[in-house]
Amino acid sequence: MKRRIESEMIHGGAKDGRSYEGSLTVPIFQTSTFSFSSAEQGERRFAAEEEGFIYSRLGNPTVRALEERMAVLEEGEKGLAFSSGMAAVSAVLTSLTKAGDHILCSNGLYGCTFGLLQWLNEKYQITHSFSSMESETSLRESLAERTPACIFIETPVNPTMKVLNLKMVAKVARELGIPVIVDNTFCSPYLQQPLSLGCDVVVHSATKYISGHGDVVAGLVIGKEDYMTLLAKREQKDVGGVLSPFDAWLLLRGVKTLHVRMEGHCQSAKWLADKLKNHPKVENIYYPGSRDEEEKNIVEQQMRLAGGVLSFDIKGTKAHAQKMMNELKMIKIAVSLGDAETLIQHPATMTHAVIPAERRQQMGITDTMLRLSVGLEAVEDIWDDLKQALEWEDLS
Ligand SMILES: Cc1ncc(COP(=O)(O)O)c(C=O)c1O
């Protein structure tokens, strides 16, 4: 019987029905290695003739439980856990490209993903370009310029919250046999399941909503069995950016409440987006679906809710944006997102500072833009804090 995603957050995975002596939660298998009952058993395990754990970089029961649960939640065949979101992103991008290849990206990416692309270009001449992917025409035009080895997308795009039509991108890419990778960090599988929309690989910074408590740095990749098995053998095992059993345990704990937390984050973010839109000191608001009817329709089709992150431009200059941040009392000035605490950051000088100013502007990242990850505090308290921080007469 197919269970709903809320139940799978709590029970999903554990394919072989492991019971762990009746322990309700998956224990932390804090071990580097696993002993064999005989030399022959060791030989069989290394030859993949017998299932079983060998060494924690090659697999660990706590980590495996997380990987299996995430595969269920993303409707994929197999999941793999990495030591950070960037370890996951770099594993996927290096696995799908070789020297001289090209990557087509959404017009807006997390700063370190942008940094990785630059580095791949310098070292291996793997080039990249950006496309608005606003319409099938614009996507086809970008693809005609140079056939990429893969397409890498964030949606909603960080931090401009622009939404891309995943079904459309997947359809066009499939015609041409190009794999589509989606960074689903901002949505989590509760809001959006790119694999079920036809995309090929999902990556996560699990540091964010999957954890939900700001206490772990982790990454995840979910996709088809064949691809993921190769990724496990090469990028996970041989490059070695694996997740620790304790961090996997924290994520297993966090993901159980993902649906409840996401409902709270999204409800408050929507409420605050409406309030901020009408504030005299706010110039623009960026929230998924708020651009136009077309974007609203895409949000309705591919996302359960519009998300827990919003950005806005302060009227004035960068100094005004920084002043507002400094006036906040409860909201924390911090990068990251998806935590119980509301976090605010200034993309131009923080998460996206590595992107050259001109490219940042093309991506729509202004110097007056602030990004707010809406937490789980009472929404009225978040609003009171934002309001009082906007009460200045002028800079002093
Ligand atoms: C959209 C997105 N992808 C990837 C990452 C990288 O994740 P991590 O910090 O876990 O390495 C981040 C981090 O902020 C992110 O926002």
Coordinates of C-alpha atoms and ligand atoms in Angstrom, one line a residue:
M1 CA 0.0 0.0 0.0
K2 CA 1.5 3.4 -1.0
R3 CA 1.8 5.7 2.0
R4 CA 1.5 9.4 2.0
I5 CA 4.7 11.5 2.2
E6 CA 4.0 12.6 5.8
S7 CA 4.1 8.9 6.9
E8 CA 7.2 8.2 4.8
M9 CA 9.1 11.0 6.5
I10 CA 8.7 8.9 9.7
H11 CA 8.8 5.3 8.3
G12 CA 10.2 5.5 4.8
G13 CA 13.1 3.2 3.8
A14 CA 14.5 0.3 5.8
K15 CA 14.0 -1.9 2.7
D16 CA 15.1 -5.1 4.5
G17 CA 13.0 -4.4 7.6
R18 CA 15.9 -4.1 9.9
S19 CA 14.7 -4.0 13.5
Y20 CA 17.8 -3.0 15.5
E21 CA 16.7 -5.0 18.6
G22 CA 13.4 -3.2 18.7
S23 CA 14.9 0.2 19.0
L24 CA 12.3 2.7 17.8
T25 CA 14.9 5.1 16.4
V26 CA 17.7 4.0 14.1
P27 CA 20.8 3.6 16.3
I28 CA 24.0 5.5 15.7
F29 CA 26.4 2.9 14.3
Q30 CA 29.5 4.9 15.4
T31 CA 32.0 2.6 13.8
S32 CA 34.7 3.0 11.2
T33 CA 34.8 -0.6 10.1
F34 CA 32.9 -3.9 10.3
S35 CA 34.4 -7.3 11.3
F36 CA 33.8 -10.4 9.1
S37 CA 33.1 -13.8 10.5
S38 CA 35.7 -15.3 8.3
A39 CA 38.3 -14.5 5.6
E40 CA 36.0 -16.0 3.0
Q41 CA 33.1 -13.7 4.1
G42 CA 35.4 -10.7 3.7
E43 CA 36.4 -11.9 0.3
R44 CA 32.7 -12.3 -0.7
R45 CA 31.8 -8.9 0.6
F46 CA 34.6 -7.2 -1.4
A47 CA 33.6 -9.2 -4.5
A48 CA 29.9 -8.0 -4.0
E49 CA 28.8 -11.6 -3.8
E50 CA 27.3 -11.0 -0.4
E51 CA 25.4 -8.1 1.1
G52 CA 26.8 -6.5 4.2
F53 CA 28.8 -3.6 5.5
I54 CA 32.6 -3.4 5.1
Y55 CA 33.9 0.0 6.1
S56 CA 32.0 3.2 6.9
R57 CA 33.2 5.1 3.8
L58 CA 31.6 2.4 1.7
G59 CA 28.4 2.3 3.7
N60 CA 27.1 2.5 7.3
P61 CA 23.7 1.3 8.6
T62 CA 22.7 4.7 10.1
V63 CA 23.7 6.5 6.9
R64 CA 22.0 3.8 4.8
A65 CA 18.8 4.3 6.7
L66 CA 18.9 8.0 5.8
E67 CA 19.7 7.3 2.2
E68 CA 16.8 4.9 1.9
R69 CA 14.4 7.3 3.5
M70 CA 15.4 10.2 1.2
A71 CA 15.0 8.0 -1.9
V72 CA 11.4 7.3 -0.9
L73 CA 10.7 10.9 -0.1
E74 CA 12.1 12.1 -3.5
E75 CA 10.4 9.2 -5.3
G76 CA 13.8 8.1 -6.6
E77 CA 15.4 4.6 -6.7
K78 CA 18.5 5.3 -4.6
G79 CA 19.9 8.0 -2.3
L80 CA 23.4 8.8 -1.2
A81 CA 24.5 11.0 1.6
F82 CA 27.5 13.3 1.5
S83 CA 29.4 15.4 4.0
S84 CA 27.9 18.7 2.8
G85 CA 25.6 20.1 0.1
M86 CA 28.7 21.2 -1.9
A87 CA 30.1 17.6 -1.6
A88 CA 26.8 16.4 -3.2
V89 CA 26.8 19.1 -5.9
S90 CA 30.5 18.6 -6.8
A91 CA 30.0 14.8 -6.8
V92 CA 27.1 15.1 -9.3
L93 CA 28.7 17.7 -11.5
T94 CA 32.0 15.9 -11.8
S95 CA 30.3 12.6 -12.4
L96 CA 28.3 13.9 -15.3
T97 CA 31.1 15.8 -17.1
K98 CA 34.6 15.3 -18.5
A99 CA 37.3 17.8 -19.5
G100 CA 36.0 20.1 -22.2
D101 CA 32.3 19.6 -21.6
H102 CA 29.7 22.3 -21.1
I103 CA 27.1 22.8 -18.3
L104 CA 23.9 24.8 -18.8
C105 CA 22.7 26.5 -15.6
S106 CA 19.7 28.4 -14.3
N107 CA 20.3 32.1 -14.2
G108 CA 21.1 32.2 -10.5
L109 CA 23.0 29.7 -8.4
Y110 CA 24.2 29.4 -4.9
G111 CA 27.6 31.3 -4.7
C112 CA 29.7 28.2 -4.0
T113 CA 28.1 26.3 -6.9
F114 CA 29.1 29.2 -9.0
G115 CA 32.6 29.0 -7.5
L116 CA 32.8 25.3 -8.3
L117 CA 31.9 26.0 -11.9
Q118 CA 34.6 28.5 -12.3
W119 CA 37.1 26.2 -10.7
L120 CA 36.0 23.3 -13.1
N121 CA 36.5 25.7 -16.0
E122 CA 40.0 26.7 -14.9
K123 CA 41.2 23.2 -14.2
Y124 CA 39.3 21.0 -16.7
Q125 CA 38.0 23.5 -19.3
I126 CA 34.5 22.5 -18.4
T127 CA 32.6 25.6 -19.5
H128 CA 29.2 26.8 -18.3
S129 CA 26.6 29.2 -19.4
F130 CA 23.3 30.6 -17.9
S131 CA 19.8 30.6 -19.3
S132 CA 16.7 32.2 -17.9
M133 CA 14.8 29.1 -19.1
E134 CA 11.8 31.3 -18.9
S135 CA 10.1 29.6 -21.8
E136 CA 10.7 26.6 -24.0
T137 CA 12.0 29.0 -26.7
S138 CA 14.6 30.6 -24.5
L139 CA 15.7 27.1 -23.2
R140 CA 15.9 25.7 -26.8
E141 CA 17.9 28.8 -27.9
S142 CA 20.4 28.3 -25.0
L143 CA 20.7 24.6 -25.9
A144 CA 21.3 25.3 -29.6
E145 CA 24.3 27.6 -28.7
R146 CA 26.2 24.6 -27.3
T147 CA 25.0 21.2 -26.3
P148 CA 25.6 20.7 -22.6
A149 CA 26.6 17.5 -20.9
C150 CA 24.0 18.3 -18.2
I151 CA 21.6 21.0 -17.1
F152 CA 21.9 22.3 -13.5
I153 CA 18.9 24.1 -12.0
E154 CA 17.9 25.8 -8.8
T155 CA 14.2 26.5 -8.4
P156 CA 13.2 28.7 -6.7
V157 CA 16.4 30.4 -7.7
N158 CA 18.5 31.6 -4.8
P159 CA 18.0 34.4 -3.8
T160 CA 15.7 35.9 -6.4
M161 CA 13.0 33.3 -5.8
K162 CA 12.4 33.0 -9.5
V163 CA 10.5 29.7 -10.4
L164 CA 11.4 27.5 -13.4
N165 CA 9.0 25.1 -15.0
L166 CA 10.7 21.7 -14.3
K167 CA 8.3 19.7 -16.4
M168 CA 9.1 21.8 -19.4
V169 CA 12.9 21.7 -18.9
A170 CA 12.8 17.9 -18.3
K171 CA 10.7 17.4 -21.5
V172 CA 13.1 19.4 -23.7
A173 CA 16.2 17.9 -22.1
R174 CA 14.8 14.3 -22.5
E175 CA 14.3 14.8 -26.2
L176 CA 18.0 15.6 -26.5
G177 CA 19.2 13.0 -24.0
I178 CA 20.6 15.6 -21.6
P179 CA 20.3 14.8 -17.8
V180 CA 18.7 17.5 -15.6
I181 CA 20.0 18.0 -12.1
V182 CA 17.8 20.0 -9.7
D183 CA 19.1 21.5 -6.4
N184 CA 15.9 21.0 -4.4
T185 CA 17.3 22.6 -1.2
F186 CA 14.8 25.5 -1.0
C187 CA 11.8 23.2 -1.4
S188 CA 12.6 19.8 0.3
P189 CA 10.6 16.9 -1.1
Y190 CA 7.6 18.0 0.8
L191 CA 7.1 21.0 -1.5
Q192 CA 8.5 19.7 -4.8
Q193 CA 9.6 16.3 -6.2
P194 CA 11.7 17.0 -9.4
L195 CA 12.1 13.3 -10.2
S196 CA 8.4 12.8 -10.5
L197 CA 8.3 15.8 -12.9
G198 CA 10.8 14.1 -15.2
C199 CA 14.1 15.4 -14.0
D200 CA 17.0 12.9 -13.5
V201 CA 18.9 13.8 -10.3
V202 CA 18.1 15.7 -7.2
V203 CA 20.7 17.3 -4.9
H204 CA 20.2 18.8 -1.5
S205 CA 22.0 20.8 1.0
A206 CA 20.5 18.7 3.8
T207 CA 22.0 21.3 6.1
K208 CA 18.8 23.3 5.5
Y209 CA 15.2 22.0 5.7
I210 CA 16.0 18.3 5.9
S211 CA 17.9 19.0 9.2
G212 CA 15.7 21.9 10.2
H213 CA 17.6 22.6 13.4
G214 CA 20.8 24.3 12.3
D215 CA 23.0 21.7 13.8
V216 CA 24.4 19.7 10.9
V217 CA 26.2 20.2 7.5
A218 CA 25.2 17.5 5.0
G219 CA 24.3 16.8 1.4
L220 CA 22.2 14.3 -0.4
V221 CA 21.8 13.0 -4.0
I222 CA 18.8 11.0 -5.2
G223 CA 18.3 9.4 -8.6
K224 CA 18.1 6.2 -10.7
E225 CA 19.7 3.0 -9.5
D226 CA 22.3 2.7 -12.3
Y227 CA 23.6 6.3 -12.0
M228 CA 23.6 6.2 -8.2
T229 CA 25.5 2.9 -8.1
L230 CA 28.2 4.5 -10.2
L231 CA 28.2 7.6 -8.0
A232 CA 28.5 5.5 -4.9
K233 CA 31.5 3.6 -6.3
R234 CA 33.4 6.6 -7.6
E235 CA 32.5 10.0 -6.2
Q236 CA 31.2 8.7 -2.8
K237 CA 33.7 5.9 -2.2
D238 CA 36.8 7.2 -4.0
V239 CA 36.5 10.9 -3.5
G240 CA 35.3 10.1 0.0
G241 CA 33.1 13.1 1.2
V242 CA 30.8 10.8 3.2
L243 CA 28.5 11.7 6.0
S244 CA 29.2 10.7 9.6
P245 CA 26.7 8.3 11.3
F246 CA 25.9 10.9 14.0
D247 CA 25.1 13.5 11.4
A248 CA 22.9 10.9 9.5
W249 CA 21.1 10.3 12.8
L250 CA 20.4 14.0 13.3
L251 CA 19.0 14.1 9.8
L252 CA 16.8 11.1 10.4
R253 CA 15.5 12.8 13.5
G254 CA 15.0 16.1 11.6
V255 CA 13.2 14.7 8.6
K256 CA 10.5 13.2 10.8
T257 CA 9.0 16.6 11.3
L258 CA 9.7 18.1 7.9
H259 CA 6.1 18.3 6.8
V260 CA 5.0 20.0 10.0
R261 CA 7.9 22.5 9.9
M262 CA 7.4 23.2 6.2
E263 CA 3.8 24.1 6.7
G264 CA 4.8 26.6 9.4
H265 CA 7.7 28.1 7.5
C266 CA 5.6 28.5 4.3
Q267 CA 2.5 29.9 6.0
S268 CA 4.6 32.6 7.9
A269 CA 6.7 33.4 4.8
K270 CA 3.5 34.1 2.7
W271 CA 2.1 36.3 5.5
L272 CA 5.3 38.3 5.8
A273 CA 5.7 38.6 2.1
D274 CA 2.3 40.4 2.0
K275 CA 3.2 42.6 4.9
L276 CA 6.6 43.6 3.5
K277 CA 5.2 44.3 0.1
N278 CA 3.1 47.1 1.5
H279 CA 5.8 48.6 3.7
P280 CA 7.0 52.1 2.6
K281 CA 10.7 51.2 3.1
V282 CA 10.5 48.1 0.9
E283 CA 11.1 48.5 -2.8
N284 CA 10.5 45.0 -4.2
I285 CA 9.5 41.7 -2.8
Y286 CA 10.7 38.4 -4.2
Y287 CA 8.6 35.4 -3.3
P288 CA 7.8 32.4 -5.5
G289 CA 4.7 33.1 -7.6
S290 CA 4.7 36.8 -6.9
R291 CA 6.1 37.9 -10.3
D292 CA 3.2 37.3 -12.6
E293 CA 0.3 34.9 -13.3
E294 CA 2.5 32.5 -15.3
E295 CA 4.8 32.1 -12.4
K296 CA 1.9 31.7 -10.0
N297 CA 0.6 28.9 -12.3
I298 CA 4.0 27.1 -12.2
V299 CA 4.1 27.3 -8.4
E300 CA 0.6 25.8 -8.3
Q301 CA 1.5 23.0 -10.6
Q302 CA 4.9 21.9 -9.2
M303 CA 5.0 23.1 -5.6
R304 CA 2.7 22.2 -2.7
L305 CA 3.4 25.6 -1.1
A306 CA 5.4 28.6 -2.2
G307 CA 8.3 28.1 0.3
G308 CA 9.7 29.5 3.5
V309 CA 12.3 31.9 2.1
L310 CA 11.7 35.4 0.7
S311 CA 13.9 38.3 -0.4
F312 CA 13.2 42.0 -0.6
D313 CA 14.9 45.2 -1.6
I314 CA 15.2 48.0 0.9
K315 CA 14.6 51.5 -0.5
G316 CA 17.9 53.3 -0.5
T317 CA 21.4 51.9 -0.6
K318 CA 23.4 48.9 0.6
A319 CA 24.1 50.9 3.8
H320 CA 20.3 51.1 4.4
A321 CA 20.0 47.3 4.0
Q322 CA 22.9 46.8 6.4
K323 CA 21.4 49.3 8.9
M324 CA 18.2 47.3 8.9
M325 CA 20.0 44.1 9.6
N326 CA 21.9 45.7 12.5
E327 CA 18.7 47.0 14.1
L328 CA 17.1 43.5 14.3
K329 CA 16.7 42.2 17.9
M330 CA 15.3 38.6 17.5
I331 CA 16.1 37.7 13.9
K332 CA 19.7 36.5 13.5
I333 CA 22.1 37.8 10.9
A334 CA 23.3 34.5 9.5
V335 CA 23.6 32.6 6.2
S336 CA 21.9 29.2 5.8
L337 CA 18.1 28.7 5.8
G338 CA 15.5 26.3 6.9
D339 CA 16.1 26.5 10.6
A340 CA 13.7 27.2 13.5
E341 CA 15.3 30.6 13.9
T342 CA 14.5 33.3 11.4
L343 CA 17.8 34.2 9.6
I344 CA 18.6 37.3 7.5
Q345 CA 21.5 37.8 5.2
H346 CA 22.8 40.1 2.5
P347 CA 23.4 38.0 -0.6
A348 CA 25.6 40.6 -2.4
T349 CA 28.2 40.6 0.4
M350 CA 27.6 37.1 1.8
T351 CA 26.2 34.0 0.0
H352 CA 26.7 35.4 -3.5
A353 CA 29.8 37.6 -2.8
V354 CA 32.0 35.4 -4.9
I355 CA 30.0 36.1 -8.0
P356 CA 31.4 39.2 -9.9
A357 CA 29.2 42.3 -9.5
E358 CA 28.2 42.4 -13.2
R359 CA 27.1 38.7 -13.2
R360 CA 25.3 39.3 -9.9
Q361 CA 23.3 42.1 -11.5
Q362 CA 22.4 39.9 -14.5
M363 CA 21.1 37.4 -12.0
G364 CA 19.0 40.1 -10.5
I365 CA 20.9 40.3 -7.2
T366 CA 20.9 43.9 -6.1
D367 CA 23.0 45.5 -3.3
T368 CA 19.8 46.4 -1.5
M369 CA 18.5 42.9 -1.4
L370 CA 18.1 41.0 1.8
R371 CA 17.1 37.3 2.1
L372 CA 14.9 36.2 4.9
S373 CA 14.7 32.5 5.9
V374 CA 11.4 32.6 7.9
G375 CA 11.7 30.5 11.1
L376 CA 9.1 29.0 13.3
E377 CA 8.8 31.8 15.9
A378 CA 5.3 33.4 16.2
V379 CA 4.9 35.2 12.9
E380 CA 3.7 38.4 14.7
D381 CA 7.0 38.5 16.6
I382 CA 9.0 38.2 13.4
W383 CA 7.0 41.0 11.9
D384 CA 7.4 43.2 15.0
D385 CA 11.1 42.7 14.7
L386 CA 11.2 43.5 11.0
K387 CA 9.0 46.6 11.5
Q388 CA 11.0 48.1 14.4
A389 CA 14.2 47.5 12.4
L390 CA 12.7 49.6 9.5
E391 CA 11.8 52.5 11.7
W392 CA 14.9 54.7 11.1
E393 CA 14.5 58.3 9.9
D394 CA 17.8 58.1 8.0
L395 CA 21.2 56.6 8.3
S396 CA 23.0 57.6 11.5
Ligands
LIG1 C1 20.8 26.1 -2.8 C2 22.0 25.6 -2.2 N1 22.7 24.6 -2.7 C3 23.8 24.1 -2.1 C4 24.3 24.7 -0.9 C5 25.5 24.1 -0.3 O1 25.2 23.4 0.8 P1 26.2 23.1 2.1 O2 26.4 24.5 2.7 O3 25.5 22.2 2.9 O4 27.5 22.6 1.5 C6 23.6 25.8 -0.4 C7 24.1 26.4 0.9 O5 23.7 27.4 1.3 C8 22.4 26.2 -1.0 O6 21.8 27.3 -0.5

